mmCIF file of C-alpha atoms in Angstrom:
data_model
loop_
_atom_site.group_PDB
_atom_site.id
_atom_site.type_symbol
_atom_site.label_atom_id
_atom_site.label_comp_id
_atom_site.label_asym_id
_atom_site.label_seq_id
_atom_site.Cartn_x
_atom_site.Cartn_y
_atom_site.Cartn_z
ATOM 1 C CA MET A 30 90.303 244.478 -18.396
ATOM 2 C CA ILE A 31 92.376 243.714 -21.506
ATOM 3 C CA ASN A 32 91.663 240.680 -23.652
ATOM 4 C CA LYS A 33 94.333 238.134 -23.789
ATOM 5 C CA LYS A 34 94.079 237.938 -27.812
ATOM 6 C CA GLU A 35 94.670 242.263 -27.443
ATOM 7 C CA GLU A 36 97.684 241.840 -25.726
ATOM 8 C CA MET A 37 101.062 242.567 -27.323
ATOM 9 C CA ALA A 38 102.698 239.263 -28.269
ATOM 10 C CA ARG A 39 106.429 238.467 -26.969
ATOM 11 C CA VAL A 40 108.161 237.056 -30.365
ATOM 12 C CA PHE A 41 111.398 235.239 -31.103
ATOM 13 C CA ILE A 42 112.659 233.792 -34.102
ATOM 14 C CA ALA A 43 114.166 230.751 -33.644
ATOM 15 C CA LEU A 44 115.902 227.412 -35.349
ATOM 16 C CA THR A 45 113.988 223.930 -34.042
ATOM 17 C CA PRO A 46 115.868 221.103 -33.985
ATOM 18 C CA VAL A 47 114.875 218.047 -36.035
ATOM 19 C CA LYS A 48 114.037 215.045 -33.761
ATOM 20 C CA GLU A 49 117.365 213.107 -34.361
ATOM 21 C CA LEU A 50 119.036 216.143 -33.264
ATOM 22 C CA ASN A 51 116.718 216.894 -30.054
ATOM 23 C CA ASP A 52 117.238 213.177 -29.563
ATOM 24 C CA LYS A 53 121.133 213.385 -29.125
ATOM 25 C CA ILE A 54 120.162 217.070 -26.756
ATOM 26 C CA ILE A 55 117.922 215.058 -24.441
ATOM 27 C CA GLU A 56 120.719 212.017 -23.982
ATOM 28 C CA ILE A 57 123.081 214.902 -23.267
ATOM 29 C CA LYS A 58 120.933 216.083 -20.545
ATOM 30 C CA LYS A 59 120.183 212.720 -19.216
ATOM 31 C CA HIS A 60 124.220 212.140 -19.328
ATOM 32 C CA LEU A 61 124.640 215.393 -17.154
ATOM 33 C CA LYS A 62 121.812 214.763 -14.900
ATOM 34 C CA THR A 63 122.573 211.677 -13.638
ATOM 35 C CA GLY A 64 126.651 212.053 -13.870
ATOM 36 C CA LEU A 65 128.285 215.408 -13.190
ATOM 37 C CA LEU A 66 125.022 217.596 -12.022
ATOM 38 C CA LYS A 67 123.721 215.067 -10.213
ATOM 39 C CA ASP A 68 124.275 217.224 -7.026
ATOM 40 C CA HIS A 69 122.883 220.739 -7.983
ATOM 41 C CA THR A 70 119.673 222.234 -8.492
ATOM 42 C CA ILE A 71 119.066 222.697 -11.910
ATOM 43 C CA SER A 72 115.796 223.971 -13.459
ATOM 44 C CA TRP A 73 115.931 221.483 -16.995
ATOM 45 C CA GLN A 74 114.440 223.271 -20.224
ATOM 46 C CA ASN A 75 111.636 221.186 -21.412
ATOM 47 C CA ASN A 76 112.456 218.630 -23.644
ATOM 48 C CA ASN A 77 109.826 219.769 -26.324
ATOM 49 C CA SER A 78 111.366 223.334 -26.006
ATOM 50 C CA HIS A 79 114.785 222.875 -27.465
ATOM 51 C CA HIS A 80 115.547 225.862 -30.047
ATOM 52 C CA ILE A 81 118.582 228.008 -31.276
ATOM 53 C CA THR A 82 117.304 231.708 -31.394
ATOM 54 C CA LEU A 83 117.935 233.531 -34.082
ATOM 55 C CA ASN A 84 116.753 237.016 -32.347
ATOM 56 C CA PHE A 85 114.454 237.766 -29.479
ATOM 57 C CA ILE A 86 112.147 240.599 -30.658
ATOM 58 C CA GLY A 87 110.222 241.606 -27.460
ATOM 59 C CA SER A 88 106.534 242.618 -27.677
ATOM 60 C CA MET A 89 105.006 243.341 -30.942
ATOM 61 C CA GLU A 90 101.774 244.614 -32.045
ATOM 62 C CA PRO A 91 99.887 241.986 -34.568
ATOM 63 C CA GLU A 92 100.401 244.888 -37.567
ATOM 64 C CA GLN A 93 104.145 244.591 -36.720
ATOM 65 C CA ILE A 94 103.919 240.331 -36.540
ATOM 66 C CA ASP A 95 102.349 240.459 -40.027
ATOM 67 C CA GLU A 96 105.011 242.909 -41.696
ATOM 68 C CA MET A 97 107.801 240.556 -39.884
ATOM 69 C CA PHE A 98 106.043 237.203 -41.686
ATOM 70 C CA ILE A 99 105.898 239.125 -45.283
ATOM 71 C CA ASN A 100 109.812 239.974 -44.850
ATOM 72 C CA LEU A 101 110.575 236.641 -43.474
ATOM 73 C CA GLU A 102 108.692 234.918 -46.739
ATOM 74 C CA LYS A 103 110.880 236.880 -48.754
ATOM 75 C CA ILE A 104 114.333 235.586 -47.348
ATOM 76 C CA THR A 105 113.058 232.043 -47.095
ATOM 77 C CA THR A 106 112.944 230.870 -50.898
ATOM 78 C CA SER A 107 116.149 229.240 -50.832
ATOM 79 C CA ARG A 108 114.737 225.850 -49.821
ATOM 80 C CA SER A 109 118.276 224.806 -48.746
ATOM 81 C CA GLN A 110 118.871 223.531 -45.529
ATOM 82 C CA ILE A 111 120.733 224.872 -42.502
ATOM 83 C CA ALA A 112 123.458 223.115 -41.011
ATOM 84 C CA LEU A 113 123.935 222.946 -37.451
ATOM 85 C CA GLU A 114 126.868 221.813 -35.204
ATOM 86 C CA ILE A 115 127.108 221.002 -31.497
ATOM 87 C CA ASN A 116 130.529 221.501 -30.546
ATOM 88 C CA SER A 117 130.549 221.975 -27.149
ATOM 89 C CA ILE A 118 128.832 222.516 -23.713
ATOM 90 C CA SER A 119 129.135 225.130 -21.691
ATOM 91 C CA LEU A 120 127.728 227.638 -19.328
ATOM 92 C CA PHE A 121 126.603 230.506 -20.352
ATOM 93 C CA PRO A 122 127.364 233.756 -20.558
ATOM 94 C CA ASN A 123 130.888 232.613 -19.184
ATOM 95 C CA ASN A 124 132.056 230.117 -16.399
ATOM 96 C CA ASN A 125 130.547 231.858 -13.829
ATOM 97 C CA GLY A 126 127.201 231.861 -15.819
ATOM 98 C CA GLN A 127 123.778 230.370 -14.889
ATOM 99 C CA VAL A 128 122.504 228.928 -17.734
ATOM 100 C CA LEU A 129 124.021 225.577 -18.990
ATOM 101 C CA VAL A 130 123.987 225.463 -22.966
ATOM 102 C CA ALA A 131 124.830 223.374 -26.084
ATOM 103 C CA ASN A 132 127.035 225.581 -28.248
ATOM 104 C CA ILE A 133 126.349 225.883 -31.806
ATOM 105 C CA ASN A 134 129.231 226.597 -34.133
ATOM 106 C CA PRO A 135 128.731 229.719 -35.825
ATOM 107 C CA THR A 136 129.023 229.340 -39.338
ATOM 108 C CA LEU A 137 129.006 231.479 -42.240
ATOM 109 C CA GLN A 138 125.376 230.233 -42.915
ATOM 110 C CA LEU A 139 123.801 230.626 -40.051
ATOM 111 C CA LYS A 140 125.436 234.363 -39.264
ATOM 112 C CA LYS A 141 124.216 235.336 -42.796
ATOM 113 C CA ILE A 142 120.514 234.262 -41.762
ATOM 114 C CA HIS A 143 121.055 235.873 -38.725
ATOM 115 C CA ASN A 144 121.931 239.249 -40.013
ATOM 116 C CA LYS A 145 118.898 238.776 -42.587
ATOM 117 C CA ILE A 146 116.929 238.218 -39.260
ATOM 118 C CA GLU A 147 118.521 241.193 -37.812
ATOM 119 C CA ASP A 148 117.539 243.872 -40.964
ATOM 120 C CA ILE A 149 114.258 242.607 -40.763
ATOM 121 C CA ILE A 150 113.435 243.715 -37.279
ATOM 122 C CA LYS A 151 115.240 246.817 -37.732
ATOM 123 C CA THR A 152 112.782 247.595 -40.400
ATOM 124 C CA ILE A 153 109.976 247.428 -38.580
ATOM 125 C CA GLY A 154 111.387 249.318 -35.640
ATOM 126 C CA PHE A 155 113.162 247.179 -33.047
ATOM 127 C CA GLU A 156 117.172 247.472 -32.470
ATOM 128 C CA SER A 157 119.363 244.283 -31.643
ATOM 129 C CA HIS A 158 119.757 243.966 -27.721
ATOM 130 C CA LEU A 159 122.896 241.551 -28.969
ATOM 131 C CA LYS A 160 126.564 242.736 -29.478
ATOM 132 C CA LYS A 161 127.814 239.476 -30.720
ATOM 133 C CA TYR A 162 125.600 236.415 -31.902
ATOM 134 C CA HIS A 163 126.218 233.449 -29.734
ATOM 135 C CA PRO A 164 123.970 230.373 -31.161
ATOM 136 C CA HIS A 165 123.328 227.847 -28.506
ATOM 137 C CA ILE A 166 120.487 225.806 -27.470
ATOM 138 C CA THR A 167 119.520 226.288 -23.598
ATOM 139 C CA LEU A 168 119.992 222.812 -21.760
ATOM 140 C CA GLY A 169 118.977 224.125 -17.966
ATOM 141 C CA ARG A 170 119.485 226.742 -15.724
ATOM 142 C CA PHE A 171 121.301 226.492 -12.309
ATOM 143 C CA LYS A 172 119.401 227.540 -9.275
ATOM 144 C CA ASP A 173 122.001 227.653 -6.802
ATOM 145 C CA LYS A 174 123.788 230.358 -7.438
ATOM 146 C CA GLU A 175 126.952 229.542 -4.978
ATOM 147 C CA ARG A 176 127.837 226.563 -6.575
ATOM 148 C CA ALA A 177 131.114 224.269 -6.701
ATOM 149 C CA SER A 178 133.518 224.760 -9.570
ATOM 150 C CA PHE A 179 133.226 221.801 -12.377
ATOM 151 C CA GLU A 180 134.616 221.247 -15.489
ATOM 152 C CA ILE A 181 132.147 220.314 -18.264
ATOM 153 C CA PRO A 182 133.972 217.417 -20.323
ATOM 154 C CA GLU A 183 134.498 218.019 -24.296
ATOM 155 C CA LEU A 184 132.271 216.478 -26.472
ATOM 156 C CA GLU A 185 133.791 212.983 -28.014
ATOM 157 C CA GLU A 186 132.930 214.660 -31.688
ATOM 158 C CA PRO A 187 130.335 217.573 -32.860
ATOM 159 C CA ILE A 188 126.838 216.943 -33.359
ATOM 160 C CA LYS A 189 125.896 217.721 -36.512
ATOM 161 C CA SER A 190 122.581 217.937 -37.821
ATOM 162 C CA LEU A 191 120.387 219.819 -40.622
ATOM 163 C CA VAL A 192 117.144 222.093 -40.553
ATOM 164 C CA SER A 193 115.181 223.502 -42.975
ATOM 165 C CA ASN A 194 112.938 225.718 -41.147
ATOM 166 C CA ILE A 195 113.063 229.579 -39.632
ATOM 167 C CA ASP A 196 110.338 229.482 -36.515
ATOM 168 C CA VAL A 197 108.427 231.771 -35.133
ATOM 169 C CA TYR A 198 107.661 231.796 -31.553
ATOM 170 C CA GLU A 199 105.509 233.171 -28.703
ATOM 171 C CA SER A 200 107.121 233.466 -25.414
ATOM 172 C CA ASP A 201 104.865 233.470 -22.051
ATOM 173 C CA PHE A 202 105.894 233.422 -18.396
ATOM 174 C CA GLU A 203 103.422 232.152 -15.852
ATOM 175 C CA SER A 204 103.460 230.655 -12.690
ATOM 176 C CA GLY A 205 107.132 230.646 -12.586
ATOM 177 C CA LYS A 206 107.229 228.910 -15.821
ATOM 178 C CA THR A 207 108.569 230.036 -19.538
ATOM 179 C CA SER A 208 106.467 228.336 -22.075
ATOM 180 C CA TYR A 209 106.661 228.520 -26.237
ATOM 181 C CA LYS A 210 104.030 228.355 -28.994
ATOM 182 C CA LEU A 211 105.265 227.913 -32.240
ATOM 183 C CA ILE A 212 102.913 230.760 -34.469
ATOM 184 C CA LYS A 213 104.579 230.486 -38.006
ATOM 185 C CA ARG A 214 106.657 228.017 -39.594
ATOM 186 C CA PHE A 215 108.925 229.121 -42.629
ATOM 187 C CA LYS A 216 110.462 226.662 -44.689
ATOM 188 C CA TYR A 217 114.065 227.467 -45.324
#
């Protein structure tokens, strides 16, 4: 039997919203739950698990994680903040998608950070699974595949925030639920 500690970890790198932004995301979900989507069966994202994935790597050996940490430390020396802007709510990856998301404006700063992380991941032997980076925060997943169509109203104005950390999480899927555990935080 394999010891749980000896198993490879499923790892991803993300930006975690600050409390003020997370509170606004929770408010958006409340409005959708009690309004437009009240008659839909949705598995809503846990309010403490919102994040913007920069790279989902997958299973990693402890040595690969250590090497990744060393390289992440090198790119997180600018000590600036990362600007985020939620510009819309939509279905992902398209209007027929099952995932409800808050779309993040893919600014030049965000794209540069994503590209730096892609380079780090490639140096330790992993390939990108993404054709195009589409930053977003998952709000929930529709359980009903055959749902009536609906139109999500536009945001009155973009929701802006700053983050100053790049976080590394371990993802665990157990009993039909995904949970995330913060394993290391890098001050950007």
